[in-house]
Amino acid sequence: MGFGKIWVNYPISLSLSLSLSLSLTHASFRDFIIGAERNDLYSEFGGGEWATKVVDAVGEPIPTSSVLMSAAKHIEIKCMSENVEFIKCKKKDPNPEKCLDKGRQATRCALGVLKDLYQRCKDPMEAYVGCMYYHTNEFDLCRKEQQAFEKACPLD
C-alpha cells in the first residue's frame, strides 16, 4: 500500500492511500474527482439540484462553510456586539476558559441569524448556499444567487 500526494491545477493536495497504482494525468484526475463529486451531488439531491442542507431535520442551522460564507454579511451586522466582546475578551486574556461565555453568546447569535434567515427566505438562501458549496465558496461565481438572496433578505 503506497501513499502519494497529487497536485492538480490548483493548490490543493490530496493524500491518497492506493492499493493499486492509477495512471491518470493531472487533468483527468481532476476531472475524475470533480465528476465523482458532481455525480454524488446529482444523485443525492436529485435531478442536478446541487445544494447543501442549511438546517437539520428539526430546523436547527448546520453551520457549514458555505452556509456561514453565504450569511456572513448578515452575521456581521446582527452579531457585531457579541463578536466585538468576544474579541476584546480574547485580547485581554489568552486563556480560552476565560472567554467561553462570550464565545457562546457569539455562537448563539450567529446560529439565531442563520435560523431567522432560513425561515424568512428559504429558497434564495438554499440556492445561494448550494452555489457556494458547488463552487467552493467562490463569491464571484454566485453573484446571481447572492443578489436574489440579498433582495429576499436585505441587510439591515
PDB file of N, CA and C in Angstrom, residues 40-124:
ATOM      1  N   ASP A  40     -22.185  12.471  -7.182  1.00  0.00           N
ATOM      2  CA  ASP A  40     -22.703  12.255  -5.836  1.00  0.00           C
ATOM      3  C   ASP A  40     -23.759  13.304  -5.515  1.00  0.00           C
ATOM      4  N   LEU A  41     -23.462  14.567  -5.833  1.00  0.00           N
ATOM      5  CA  LEU A  41     -24.418  15.632  -5.562  1.00  0.00           C
ATOM      6  C   LEU A  41     -25.666  15.453  -6.410  1.00  0.00           C
ATOM      7  N   TYR A  42     -25.456  15.069  -7.665  1.00  0.00           N
ATOM      8  CA  TYR A  42     -26.579  14.900  -8.584  1.00  0.00           C
ATOM      9  C   TYR A  42     -27.535  13.840  -8.054  1.00  0.00           C
ATOM     10  N   SER A  43     -26.990  12.689  -7.648  1.00  0.00           N
ATOM     11  CA  SER A  43     -27.867  11.623  -7.178  1.00  0.00           C
ATOM     12  C   SER A  43     -28.431  11.937  -5.800  1.00  0.00           C
ATOM     13  N   GLU A  44     -27.649  12.595  -4.948  1.00  0.00           N
ATOM     14  CA  GLU A  44     -28.118  12.874  -3.595  1.00  0.00           C
ATOM     15  C   GLU A  44     -29.253  13.893  -3.584  1.00  0.00           C
ATOM     16  N   PHE A  45     -29.159  14.902  -4.433  1.00  0.00           N
ATOM     17  CA  PHE A  45     -30.155  15.962  -4.412  1.00  0.00           C
ATOM     18  C   PHE A  45     -31.126  15.865  -5.580  1.00  0.00           C
ATOM     19  N   GLY A  46     -30.982  14.852  -6.401  1.00  0.00           N
ATOM     20  CA  GLY A  46     -31.962  14.566  -7.440  1.00  0.00           C
ATOM     21  C   GLY A  46     -32.015  15.579  -8.556  1.00  0.00           C
ATOM     22  N   GLY A  47     -31.854  15.102  -9.773  1.00  0.00           N
ATOM     23  CA  GLY A  47     -32.059  15.938 -10.940  1.00  0.00           C
ATOM     24  C   GLY A  47     -31.111  17.102 -11.081  1.00  0.00           C
ATOM     25  N   GLY A  48     -29.949  17.039 -10.496  1.00  0.00           N
ATOM     26  CA  GLY A  48     -28.970  18.088 -10.671  1.00  0.00           C
ATOM     27  C   GLY A  48     -29.165  19.295  -9.776  1.00  0.00           C
ATOM     28  N   GLU A  49     -30.090  19.250  -8.852  1.00  0.00           N
ATOM     29  CA  GLU A  49     -30.253  20.361  -7.920  1.00  0.00           C
ATOM     30  C   GLU A  49     -29.184  20.248  -6.853  1.00  0.00           C
ATOM     31  N   TRP A  50     -28.057  20.947  -7.071  1.00  0.00           N
ATOM     32  CA  TRP A  50     -26.958  20.844  -6.118  1.00  0.00           C
ATOM     33  C   TRP A  50     -27.167  21.870  -5.040  1.00  0.00           C
ATOM     34  N   ALA A  51     -27.233  21.377  -3.840  1.00  0.00           N
ATOM     35  CA  ALA A  51     -27.387  22.252  -2.687  1.00  0.00           C
ATOM     36  C   ALA A  51     -26.912  21.498  -1.464  1.00  0.00           C
ATOM     37  N   THR A  52     -26.652  22.231  -0.418  1.00  0.00           N
ATOM     38  CA  THR A  52     -26.371  21.589   0.854  1.00  0.00           C
ATOM     39  C   THR A  52     -27.510  21.953   1.774  1.00  0.00           C
ATOM     40  N   LYS A  53     -27.687  21.155   2.777  1.00  0.00           N
ATOM     41  CA  LYS A  53     -28.752  21.444   3.726  1.00  0.00           C
ATOM     42  C   LYS A  53     -28.323  22.607   4.615  1.00  0.00           C
ATOM     43  N   VAL A  54     -29.226  23.534   4.790  1.00  0.00           N
ATOM     44  CA  VAL A  54     -28.966  24.695   5.628  1.00  0.00           C
ATOM     45  C   VAL A  54     -29.366  24.390   7.069  1.00  0.00           C
ATOM     46  N   VAL A  55     -30.425  23.593   7.227  1.00  0.00           N
ATOM     47  CA  VAL A  55     -30.892  23.205   8.552  1.00  0.00           C
ATOM     48  C   VAL A  55     -31.031  21.687   8.620  1.00  0.00           C
ATOM     49  N   ASP A  56     -31.020  21.162   9.842  1.00  0.00           N
ATOM     50  CA  ASP A  56     -31.193  19.727  10.016  1.00  0.00           C
ATOM     51  C   ASP A  56     -32.690  19.385  10.082  1.00  0.00           C
ATOM     52  N   ALA A  57     -33.004  18.137  10.403  1.00  0.00           N
ATOM     53  CA  ALA A  57     -34.383  17.662  10.386  1.00  0.00           C
ATOM     54  C   ALA A  57     -35.286  18.396  11.379  1.00  0.00           C
ATOM     55  N   VAL A  58     -34.713  18.912  12.462  1.00  0.00           N
ATOM     56  CA  VAL A  58     -35.536  19.624  13.454  1.00  0.00           C
ATOM     57  C   VAL A  58     -35.477  21.140  13.286  1.00  0.00           C
ATOM     58  N   GLY A  59     -34.863  21.604  12.212  1.00  0.00           N
ATOM     59  CA  GLY A  59     -34.842  23.038  11.919  1.00  0.00           C
ATOM     60  C   GLY A  59     -33.691  23.816  12.505  1.00  0.00           C
ATOM     61  N   GLU A  60     -32.711  23.121  13.071  1.00  0.00           N
ATOM     62  CA  GLU A  60     -31.538  23.806  13.617  1.00  0.00           C
ATOM     63  C   GLU A  60     -30.510  24.033  12.507  1.00  0.00           C
ATOM     64  N   PRO A  61     -29.887  25.210  12.462  1.00  0.00           N
ATOM     65  CA  PRO A  61     -28.901  25.506  11.413  1.00  0.00           C
ATOM     66  C   PRO A  61     -27.691  24.566  11.459  1.00  0.00           C
ATOM     67  N   ILE A  62     -27.206  24.210  10.271  1.00  0.00           N
ATOM     68  CA  ILE A  62     -25.977  23.436  10.138  1.00  0.00           C
ATOM     69  C   ILE A  62     -24.906  24.419   9.640  1.00  0.00           C
ATOM     70  N   PRO A  63     -24.009  24.866  10.515  1.00  0.00           N
ATOM     71  CA  PRO A  63     -23.066  25.926  10.124  1.00  0.00           C
ATOM     72  C   PRO A  63     -21.868  25.420   9.316  1.00  0.00           C
ATOM     73  N   THR A  64     -22.131  24.971   8.092  1.00  0.00           N
ATOM     74  CA  THR A  64     -21.036  24.584   7.203  1.00  0.00           C
ATOM     75  C   THR A  64     -20.371  25.844   6.666  1.00  0.00           C
ATOM     76  N   SER A  65     -19.241  25.675   6.016  1.00  0.00           N
ATOM     77  CA  SER A  65     -18.544  26.857   5.492  1.00  0.00           C
ATOM     78  C   SER A  65     -19.393  27.585   4.459  1.00  0.00           C
ATOM     79  N   SER A  66     -20.086  26.859   3.596  1.00  0.00           N
ATOM     80  CA  SER A  66     -20.896  27.530   2.575  1.00  0.00           C
ATOM     81  C   SER A  66     -22.084  28.268   3.197  1.00  0.00           C
ATOM     82  N   VAL A  67     -22.661  27.723   4.252  1.00  0.00           N
ATOM     83  CA  VAL A  67     -23.754  28.406   4.946  1.00  0.00           C
ATOM     84  C   VAL A  67     -23.233  29.678   5.620  1.00  0.00           C
ATOM     85  N   LEU A  68     -22.114  29.555   6.327  1.00  0.00           N
ATOM     86  CA  LEU A  68     -21.545  30.711   7.024  1.00  0.00           C
ATOM     87  C   LEU A  68     -21.057  31.783   6.054  1.00  0.00           C
ATOM     88  N   MET A  69     -20.432  31.370   4.959  1.00  0.00           N
ATOM     89  CA  MET A  69     -19.967  32.348   3.966  1.00  0.00           C
ATOM     90  C   MET A  69     -21.155  33.071   3.330  1.00  0.00           C
ATOM     91  N   SER A  70     -22.223  32.350   3.060  1.00  0.00           N
ATOM     92  CA  SER A  70     -23.400  32.950   2.441  1.00  0.00           C
ATOM     93  C   SER A  70     -24.073  33.959   3.366  1.00  0.00           C
ATOM     94  N   ALA A  71     -24.055  33.691   4.650  1.00  0.00           N
ATOM     95  CA  ALA A  71     -24.726  34.561   5.619  1.00  0.00           C
ATOM     96  C   ALA A  71     -23.768  35.518   6.323  1.00  0.00           C
ATOM     97  N   ALA A  72     -22.532  35.586   5.894  1.00  0.00           N
ATOM     98  CA  ALA A  72     -21.506  36.357   6.602  1.00  0.00           C
ATOM     99  C   ALA A  72     -21.876  37.823   6.796  1.00  0.00           C
ATOM    100  N   LYS A  73     -22.418  38.462   5.782  1.00  0.00           N
ATOM    101  CA  LYS A  73     -22.767  39.885   5.914  1.00  0.00           C
ATOM    102  C   LYS A  73     -23.861  40.087   6.951  1.00  0.00           C
ATOM    103  N   HIS A  74     -24.843  39.195   6.965  1.00  0.00           N
ATOM    104  CA  HIS A  74     -25.928  39.298   7.937  1.00  0.00           C
ATOM    105  C   HIS A  74     -25.402  39.059   9.350  1.00  0.00           C
ATOM    106  N   ILE A  75     -24.550  38.058   9.504  1.00  0.00           N
ATOM    107  CA  ILE A  75     -23.973  37.758  10.817  1.00  0.00           C
ATOM    108  C   ILE A  75     -23.119  38.927  11.290  1.00  0.00           C
ATOM    109  N   GLU A  76     -22.348  39.498  10.382  1.00  0.00           N
ATOM    110  CA  GLU A  76     -21.502  40.639  10.746  1.00  0.00           C
ATOM    111  C   GLU A  76     -22.331  41.782  11.312  1.00  0.00           C
ATOM    112  N   ILE A  77     -23.433  42.093  10.668  1.00  0.00           N
ATOM    113  CA  ILE A  77     -24.266  43.222  11.100  1.00  0.00           C
ATOM    114  C   ILE A  77     -25.018  42.900  12.390  1.00  0.00           C
ATOM    115  N   LYS A  78     -25.654  41.744  12.432  1.00  0.00           N
ATOM    116  CA  LYS A  78     -26.535  41.430  13.564  1.00  0.00           C
ATOM    117  C   LYS A  78     -25.801  40.950  14.806  1.00  0.00           C
ATOM    118  N   CYS A  79     -24.587  40.453  14.653  1.00  0.00           N
ATOM    119  CA  CYS A  79     -23.849  39.923  15.808  1.00  0.00           C
ATOM    120  C   CYS A  79     -22.595  40.736  16.113  1.00  0.00           C
ATOM    121  N   MET A  80     -22.565  41.974  15.670  1.00  0.00           N
ATOM    122  CA  MET A  80     -21.385  42.823  15.853  1.00  0.00           C
ATOM    123  C   MET A  80     -20.989  42.931  17.319  1.00  0.00           C
ATOM    124  N   SER A  81     -21.917  43.265  18.188  1.00  0.00           N
ATOM    125  CA  SER A  81     -21.560  43.500  19.595  1.00  0.00           C
ATOM    126  C   SER A  81     -21.057  42.218  20.263  1.00  0.00           C
ATOM    127  N   GLU A  82     -21.689  41.084  19.988  1.00  0.00           N
ATOM    128  CA  GLU A  82     -21.249  39.816  20.579  1.00  0.00           C
ATOM    129  C   GLU A  82     -19.836  39.455  20.114  1.00  0.00           C
ATOM    130  N   ASN A  83     -19.574  39.655  18.818  1.00  0.00           N
ATOM    131  CA  ASN A  83     -18.251  39.338  18.286  1.00  0.00           C
ATOM    132  C   ASN A  83     -17.178  40.285  18.808  1.00  0.00           C
ATOM    133  N   VAL A  84     -17.513  41.557  18.939  1.00  0.00           N
ATOM    134  CA  VAL A  84     -16.560  42.534  19.472  1.00  0.00           C
ATOM    135  C   VAL A  84     -16.214  42.187  20.916  1.00  0.00           C
ATOM    136  N   GLU A  85     -17.235  41.861  21.711  1.00  0.00           N
ATOM    137  CA  GLU A  85     -16.988  41.484  23.109  1.00  0.00           C
ATOM    138  C   GLU A  85     -16.116  40.230  23.207  1.00  0.00           C
ATOM    139  N   PHE A  86     -16.354  39.269  22.336  1.00  0.00           N
ATOM    140  CA  PHE A  86     -15.549  38.044  22.334  1.00  0.00           C
ATOM    141  C   PHE A  86     -14.093  38.353  21.973  1.00  0.00           C
ATOM    142  N   ILE A  87     -13.881  39.172  20.952  1.00  0.00           N
ATOM    143  CA  ILE A  87     -12.521  39.542  20.533  1.00  0.00           C
ATOM    144  C   ILE A  87     -11.815  40.326  21.629  1.00  0.00           C
ATOM    145  N   LYS A  88     -12.508  41.262  22.266  1.00  0.00           N
ATOM    146  CA  LYS A  88     -11.912  42.015  23.379  1.00  0.00           C
ATOM    147  C   LYS A  88     -11.483  41.073  24.499  1.00  0.00           C
ATOM    148  N   CYS A  89     -12.335  40.107  24.805  1.00  0.00           N
ATOM    149  CA  CYS A  89     -12.015  39.142  25.859  1.00  0.00           C
ATOM    150  C   CYS A  89     -10.773  38.334  25.488  1.00  0.00           C
ATOM    151  N   LYS A  90     -10.694  37.892  24.234  1.00  0.00           N
ATOM    152  CA  LYS A  90      -9.543  37.090  23.788  1.00  0.00           C
ATOM    153  C   LYS A  90      -8.250  37.904  23.832  1.00  0.00           C
ATOM    154  N   LYS A  91      -8.344  39.178  23.494  1.00  0.00           N
ATOM    155  CA  LYS A  91      -7.150  40.030  23.544  1.00  0.00           C
ATOM    156  C   LYS A  91      -6.723  40.304  24.982  1.00  0.00           C
ATOM    157  N   LYS A  92      -7.697  40.442  25.857  1.00  0.00           N
ATOM    158  CA  LYS A  92      -7.424  40.734  27.259  1.00  0.00           C
ATOM    159  C   LYS A  92      -6.794  39.534  27.972  1.00  0.00           C
ATOM    160  N   ASP A  93      -7.294  38.338  27.678  1.00  0.00           N
ATOM    161  CA  ASP A  93      -6.819  37.133  28.362  1.00  0.00           C
ATOM    162  C   ASP A  93      -6.765  35.972  27.373  1.00  0.00           C
ATOM    163  N   PRO A  94      -5.564  35.495  27.017  1.00  0.00           N
ATOM    164  CA  PRO A  94      -5.446  34.417  26.040  1.00  0.00           C
ATOM    165  C   PRO A  94      -5.906  33.045  26.560  1.00  0.00           C
ATOM    166  N   ASN A  95      -6.237  32.952  27.848  1.00  0.00           N
ATOM    167  CA  ASN A  95      -6.730  31.699  28.406  1.00  0.00           C
ATOM    168  C   ASN A  95      -8.118  31.409  27.818  1.00  0.00           C
ATOM    169  N   PRO A  96      -8.263  30.312  27.064  1.00  0.00           N
ATOM    170  CA  PRO A  96      -9.542  30.019  26.408  1.00  0.00           C
ATOM    171  C   PRO A  96     -10.722  29.900  27.373  1.00  0.00           C
ATOM    172  N   GLU A  97     -10.480  29.444  28.587  1.00  0.00           N
ATOM    173  CA  GLU A  97     -11.575  29.269  29.542  1.00  0.00           C
ATOM    174  C   GLU A  97     -12.210  30.587  29.960  1.00  0.00           C
ATOM    175  N   LYS A  98     -11.455  31.655  29.916  1.00  0.00           N
ATOM    176  CA  LYS A  98     -11.955  32.963  30.365  1.00  0.00           C
ATOM    177  C   LYS A  98     -13.014  33.539  29.426  1.00  0.00           C
ATOM    178  N   CYS A  99     -13.026  33.085  28.167  1.00  0.00           N
ATOM    179  CA  CYS A  99     -13.920  33.690  27.180  1.00  0.00           C
ATOM    180  C   CYS A  99     -14.998  32.731  26.677  1.00  0.00           C
ATOM    181  N   LEU A 100     -15.196  31.626  27.356  1.00  0.00           N
ATOM    182  CA  LEU A 100     -16.190  30.655  26.902  1.00  0.00           C
ATOM    183  C   LEU A 100     -17.590  31.255  26.851  1.00  0.00           C
ATOM    184  N   ASP A 101     -17.951  32.034  27.851  1.00  0.00           N
ATOM    185  CA  ASP A 101     -19.288  32.619  27.870  1.00  0.00           C
ATOM    186  C   ASP A 101     -19.481  33.593  26.709  1.00  0.00           C
ATOM    187  N   LYS A 102     -18.482  34.428  26.457  1.00  0.00           N
ATOM    188  CA  LYS A 102     -18.566  35.377  25.335  1.00  0.00           C
ATOM    189  C   LYS A 102     -18.628  34.626  24.004  1.00  0.00           C
ATOM    190  N   GLY A 103     -17.868  33.533  23.907  1.00  0.00           N
ATOM    191  CA  GLY A 103     -17.892  32.714  22.700  1.00  0.00           C
ATOM    192  C   GLY A 103     -19.254  32.066  22.478  1.00  0.00           C
ATOM    193  N   ARG A 104     -19.867  31.596  23.563  1.00  0.00           N
ATOM    194  CA  ARG A 104     -21.212  31.017  23.463  1.00  0.00           C
ATOM    195  C   ARG A 104     -22.221  32.063  22.991  1.00  0.00           C
ATOM    196  N   GLN A 105     -22.084  33.281  23.487  1.00  0.00           N
ATOM    197  CA  GLN A 105     -23.003  34.344  23.081  1.00  0.00           C
ATOM    198  C   GLN A 105     -22.860  34.649  21.589  1.00  0.00           C
ATOM    199  N   ALA A 106     -21.625  34.713  21.110  1.00  0.00           N
ATOM    200  CA  ALA A 106     -21.388  34.976  19.690  1.00  0.00           C
ATOM    201  C   ALA A 106     -21.920  33.827  18.836  1.00  0.00           C
ATOM    202  N   THR A 107     -21.689  32.601  19.273  1.00  0.00           N
ATOM    203  CA  THR A 107     -22.174  31.428  18.536  1.00  0.00           C
ATOM    204  C   THR A 107     -23.692  31.391  18.527  1.00  0.00           C
ATOM    205  N   ARG A 108     -24.318  31.639  19.670  1.00  0.00           N
ATOM    206  CA  ARG A 108     -25.782  31.651  19.777  1.00  0.00           C
ATOM    207  C   ARG A 108     -26.364  32.705  18.835  1.00  0.00           C
ATOM    208  N   CYS A 109     -25.733  33.860  18.781  1.00  0.00           N
ATOM    209  CA  CYS A 109     -26.204  34.922  17.895  1.00  0.00           C
ATOM    210  C   CYS A 109     -26.129  34.489  16.430  1.00  0.00           C
ATOM    211  N   ALA A 110     -24.990  33.945  16.022  1.00  0.00           N
ATOM    212  CA  ALA A 110     -24.812  33.517  14.626  1.00  0.00           C
ATOM    213  C   ALA A 110     -25.819  32.432  14.251  1.00  0.00           C
ATOM    214  N   LEU A 111     -26.026  31.457  15.127  1.00  0.00           N
ATOM    215  CA  LEU A 111     -26.999  30.400  14.846  1.00  0.00           C
ATOM    216  C   LEU A 111     -28.421  30.970  14.776  1.00  0.00           C
ATOM    217  N   GLY A 112     -28.716  31.963  15.609  1.00  0.00           N
ATOM    218  CA  GLY A 112     -30.025  32.621  15.549  1.00  0.00           C
ATOM    219  C   GLY A 112     -30.235  33.350  14.237  1.00  0.00           C
ATOM    220  N   VAL A 113     -29.190  34.006  13.761  1.00  0.00           N
ATOM    221  CA  VAL A 113     -29.270  34.697  12.470  1.00  0.00           C
ATOM    222  C   VAL A 113     -29.518  33.687  11.355  1.00  0.00           C
ATOM    223  N   LEU A 114     -28.797  32.572  11.376  1.00  0.00           N
ATOM    224  CA  LEU A 114     -28.982  31.549  10.341  1.00  0.00           C
ATOM    225  C   LEU A 114     -30.410  31.008  10.352  1.00  0.00           C
ATOM    226  N   LYS A 115     -30.918  30.734  11.521  1.00  0.00           N
ATOM    227  CA  LYS A 115     -32.279  30.203  11.639  1.00  0.00           C
ATOM    228  C   LYS A 115     -33.300  31.217  11.130  1.00  0.00           C
ATOM    229  N   ASP A 116     -33.125  32.478  11.510  1.00  0.00           N
ATOM    230  CA  ASP A 116     -34.024  33.538  11.061  1.00  0.00           C
ATOM    231  C   ASP A 116     -33.984  33.703   9.543  1.00  0.00           C
ATOM    232  N   LEU A 117     -32.787  33.729   8.981  1.00  0.00           N
ATOM    233  CA  LEU A 117     -32.650  33.868   7.524  1.00  0.00           C
ATOM    234  C   LEU A 117     -33.327  32.717   6.803  1.00  0.00           C
ATOM    235  N   TYR A 118     -33.136  31.517   7.313  1.00  0.00           N
ATOM    236  CA  TYR A 118     -33.729  30.343   6.663  1.00  0.00           C
ATOM    237  C   TYR A 118     -35.249  30.402   6.718  1.00  0.00           C
ATOM    238  N   GLN A 119     -35.792  30.849   7.833  1.00  0.00           N
ATOM    239  CA  GLN A 119     -37.250  30.941   7.963  1.00  0.00           C
ATOM    240  C   GLN A 119     -37.834  32.028   7.059  1.00  0.00           C
ATOM    241  N   ARG A 120     -37.111  33.132   6.914  1.00  0.00           N
ATOM    242  CA  ARG A 120     -37.628  34.255   6.125  1.00  0.00           C
ATOM    243  C   ARG A 120     -37.422  34.095   4.626  1.00  0.00           C
ATOM    244  N   CYS A 121     -36.327  33.463   4.210  1.00  0.00           N
ATOM    245  CA  CYS A 121     -36.025  33.372   2.777  1.00  0.00           C
ATOM    246  C   CYS A 121     -35.352  32.050   2.442  1.00  0.00           C
ATOM    247  N   LYS A 122     -36.100  30.998   2.639  1.00  0.00           N
ATOM    248  CA  LYS A 122     -35.598  29.635   2.479  1.00  0.00           C
ATOM    249  C   LYS A 122     -35.047  29.365   1.071  1.00  0.00           C
ATOM    250  N   ASP A 123     -35.852  29.589   0.046  1.00  0.00           N
ATOM    251  CA  ASP A 123     -35.450  29.215  -1.311  1.00  0.00           C
ATOM    252  C   ASP A 123     -34.222  29.981  -1.808  1.00  0.00           C
ATOM    253  N   PRO A 124     -34.197  31.328  -1.681  1.00  0.00           N
ATOM    254  CA  PRO A 124     -32.991  32.034  -2.138  1.00  0.00           C
ATOM    255  C   PRO A 124     -31.749  31.660  -1.331  1.00  0.00           C
TER     256      PRO A 124
END
